[in-house]
mmCIF file of C-alpha atoms in Angstrom:
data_model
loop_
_atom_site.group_PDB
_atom_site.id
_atom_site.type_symbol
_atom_site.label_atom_id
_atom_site.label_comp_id
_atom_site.label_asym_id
_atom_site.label_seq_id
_atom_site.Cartn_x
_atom_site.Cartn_y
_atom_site.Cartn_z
ATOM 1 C CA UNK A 23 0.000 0.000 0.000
ATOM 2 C CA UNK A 24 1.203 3.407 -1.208
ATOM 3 C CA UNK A 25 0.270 6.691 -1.969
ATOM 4 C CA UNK A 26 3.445 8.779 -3.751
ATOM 5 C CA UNK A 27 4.170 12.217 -5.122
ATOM 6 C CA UNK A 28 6.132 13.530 -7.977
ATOM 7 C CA UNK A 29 8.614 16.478 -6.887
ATOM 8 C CA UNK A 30 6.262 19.120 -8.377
ATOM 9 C CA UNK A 31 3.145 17.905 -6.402
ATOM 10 C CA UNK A 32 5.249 17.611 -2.959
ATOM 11 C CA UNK A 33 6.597 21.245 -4.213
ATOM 12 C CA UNK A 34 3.009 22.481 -4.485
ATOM 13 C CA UNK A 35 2.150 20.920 -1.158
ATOM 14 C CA UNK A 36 5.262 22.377 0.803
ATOM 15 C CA UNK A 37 3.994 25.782 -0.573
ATOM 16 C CA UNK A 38 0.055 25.957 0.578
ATOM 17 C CA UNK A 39 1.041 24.728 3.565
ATOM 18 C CA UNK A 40 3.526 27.286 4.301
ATOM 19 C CA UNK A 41 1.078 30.271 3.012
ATOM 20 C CA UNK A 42 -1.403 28.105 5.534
ATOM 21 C CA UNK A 43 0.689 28.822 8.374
ATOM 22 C CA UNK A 44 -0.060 25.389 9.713
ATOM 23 C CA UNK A 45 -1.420 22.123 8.796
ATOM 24 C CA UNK A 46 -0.698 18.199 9.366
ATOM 25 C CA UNK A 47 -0.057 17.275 5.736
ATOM 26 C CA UNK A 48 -2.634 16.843 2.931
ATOM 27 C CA UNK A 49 -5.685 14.405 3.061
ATOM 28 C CA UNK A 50 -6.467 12.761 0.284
ATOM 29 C CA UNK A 51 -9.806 10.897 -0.346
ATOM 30 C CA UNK A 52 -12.724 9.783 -2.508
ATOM 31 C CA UNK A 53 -16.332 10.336 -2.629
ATOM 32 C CA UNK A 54 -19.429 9.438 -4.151
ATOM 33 C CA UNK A 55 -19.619 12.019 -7.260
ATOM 34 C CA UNK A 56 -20.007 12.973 -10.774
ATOM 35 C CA UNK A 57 -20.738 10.811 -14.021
ATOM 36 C CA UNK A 58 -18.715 7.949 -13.463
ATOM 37 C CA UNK A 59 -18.671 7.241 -9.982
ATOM 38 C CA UNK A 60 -16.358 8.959 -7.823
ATOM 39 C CA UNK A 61 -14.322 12.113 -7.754
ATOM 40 C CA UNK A 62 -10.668 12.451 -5.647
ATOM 41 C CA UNK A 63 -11.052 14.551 -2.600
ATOM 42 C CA UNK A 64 -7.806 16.973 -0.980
ATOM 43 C CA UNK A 65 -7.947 19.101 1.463
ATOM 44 C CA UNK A 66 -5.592 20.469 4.262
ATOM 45 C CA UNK A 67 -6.022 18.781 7.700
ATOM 46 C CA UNK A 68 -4.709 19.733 11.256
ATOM 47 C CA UNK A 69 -4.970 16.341 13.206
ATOM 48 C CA UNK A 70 -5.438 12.505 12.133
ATOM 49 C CA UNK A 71 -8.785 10.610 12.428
ATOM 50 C CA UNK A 72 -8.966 7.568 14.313
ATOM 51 C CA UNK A 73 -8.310 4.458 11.944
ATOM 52 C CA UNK A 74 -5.980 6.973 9.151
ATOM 53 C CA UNK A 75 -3.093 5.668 7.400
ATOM 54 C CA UNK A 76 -0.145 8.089 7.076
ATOM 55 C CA UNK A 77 2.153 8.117 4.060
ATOM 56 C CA UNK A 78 4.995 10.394 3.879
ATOM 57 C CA UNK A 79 6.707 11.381 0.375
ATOM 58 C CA UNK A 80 9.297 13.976 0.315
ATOM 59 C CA UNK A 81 8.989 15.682 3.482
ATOM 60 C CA UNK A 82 4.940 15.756 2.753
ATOM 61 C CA UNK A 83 2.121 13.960 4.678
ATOM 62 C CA UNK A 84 -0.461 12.630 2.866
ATOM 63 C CA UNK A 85 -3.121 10.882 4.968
ATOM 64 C CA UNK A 86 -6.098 8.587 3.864
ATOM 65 C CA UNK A 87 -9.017 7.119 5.703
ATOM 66 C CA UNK A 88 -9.342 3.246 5.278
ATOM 67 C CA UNK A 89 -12.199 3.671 2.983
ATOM 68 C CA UNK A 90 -10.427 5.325 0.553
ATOM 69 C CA UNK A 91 -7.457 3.491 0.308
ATOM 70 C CA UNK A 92 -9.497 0.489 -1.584
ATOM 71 C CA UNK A 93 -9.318 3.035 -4.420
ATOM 72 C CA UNK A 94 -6.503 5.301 -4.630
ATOM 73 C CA UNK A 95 -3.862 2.149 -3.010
ATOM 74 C CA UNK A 96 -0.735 2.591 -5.632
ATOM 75 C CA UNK A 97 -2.027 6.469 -6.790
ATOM 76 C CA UNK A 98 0.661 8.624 -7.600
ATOM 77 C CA UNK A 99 -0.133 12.500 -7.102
ATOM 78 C CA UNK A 100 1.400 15.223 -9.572
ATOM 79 C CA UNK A 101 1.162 18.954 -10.186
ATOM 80 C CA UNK A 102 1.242 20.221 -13.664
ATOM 81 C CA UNK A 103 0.464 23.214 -15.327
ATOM 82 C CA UNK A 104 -0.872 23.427 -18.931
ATOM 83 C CA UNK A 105 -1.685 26.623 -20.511
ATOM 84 C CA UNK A 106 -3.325 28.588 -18.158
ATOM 85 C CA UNK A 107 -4.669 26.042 -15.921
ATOM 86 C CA UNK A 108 -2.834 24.572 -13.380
ATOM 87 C CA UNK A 109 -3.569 21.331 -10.889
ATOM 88 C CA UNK A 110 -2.946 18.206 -9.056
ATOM 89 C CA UNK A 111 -3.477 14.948 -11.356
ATOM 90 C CA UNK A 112 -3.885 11.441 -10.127
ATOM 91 C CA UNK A 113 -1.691 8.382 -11.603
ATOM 92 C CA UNK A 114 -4.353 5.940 -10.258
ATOM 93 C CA UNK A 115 -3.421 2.016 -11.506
ATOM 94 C CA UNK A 116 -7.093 1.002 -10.320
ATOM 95 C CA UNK A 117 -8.803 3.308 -12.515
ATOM 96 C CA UNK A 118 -10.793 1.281 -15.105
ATOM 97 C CA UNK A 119 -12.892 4.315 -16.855
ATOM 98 C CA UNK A 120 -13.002 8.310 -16.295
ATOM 99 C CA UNK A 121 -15.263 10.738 -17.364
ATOM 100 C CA UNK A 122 -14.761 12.956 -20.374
ATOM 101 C CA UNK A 123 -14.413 16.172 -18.112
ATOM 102 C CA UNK A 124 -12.002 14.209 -15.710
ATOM 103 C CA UNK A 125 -13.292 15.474 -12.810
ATOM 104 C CA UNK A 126 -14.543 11.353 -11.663
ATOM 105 C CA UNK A 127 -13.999 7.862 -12.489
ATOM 106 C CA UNK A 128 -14.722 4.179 -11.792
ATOM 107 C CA UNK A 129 -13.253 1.431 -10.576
#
């Protein structure tokens, strides 16, 4: 079981959590959502939940609840920019079909 990051998502990570002033690491999750099933969920997080699995990548926390880690187990997290737009990505090897916006996907 692993959750990894590329240098330019730990990068981005390092970064909002230093304009954050604080902050555990970064949770990442999935939820019930969109066309195809579910959609990735991030967000900043002070203190662990009972049951969380901690995975540390280049200096970076990234926490998942058990739940979660049935789908995103191997996910790789990146930060890219293209044009104007700019965001994390997820290498997921369980993915089996995505939507054609990419914002969810099934497994």
């Amino acid at each position: 079981m692993a959750i990894t990051l590329t240098d330019a998502a730990a990068d981005r990570i390092k970064s909002f959590l230093q304009q954050r002033g604080k902050g555990l690491g970064l949770r990442l999750a999935v939820r019930t959502s969109g066309c195809s099933g579910m959609a990735y969920v991030l967000e900043f997080i002070d203190e662990l939940d009972e049951g969380d699995i901690v995975f540390e990548d280049q200096g970076v926390k990234v926490v998942v609840d058990p739940k979660s880690m049935v789908y995103i187990d191997g996910t790789e997290l990146d930060f890219a920019r293209e044009g104007l737009n700019e965001g994390f990505k997820f290498n997921n090897p369980n993915v089996k079909d995505e939507c054609g916006c990419g914002e969810s996907f099934n497994i």
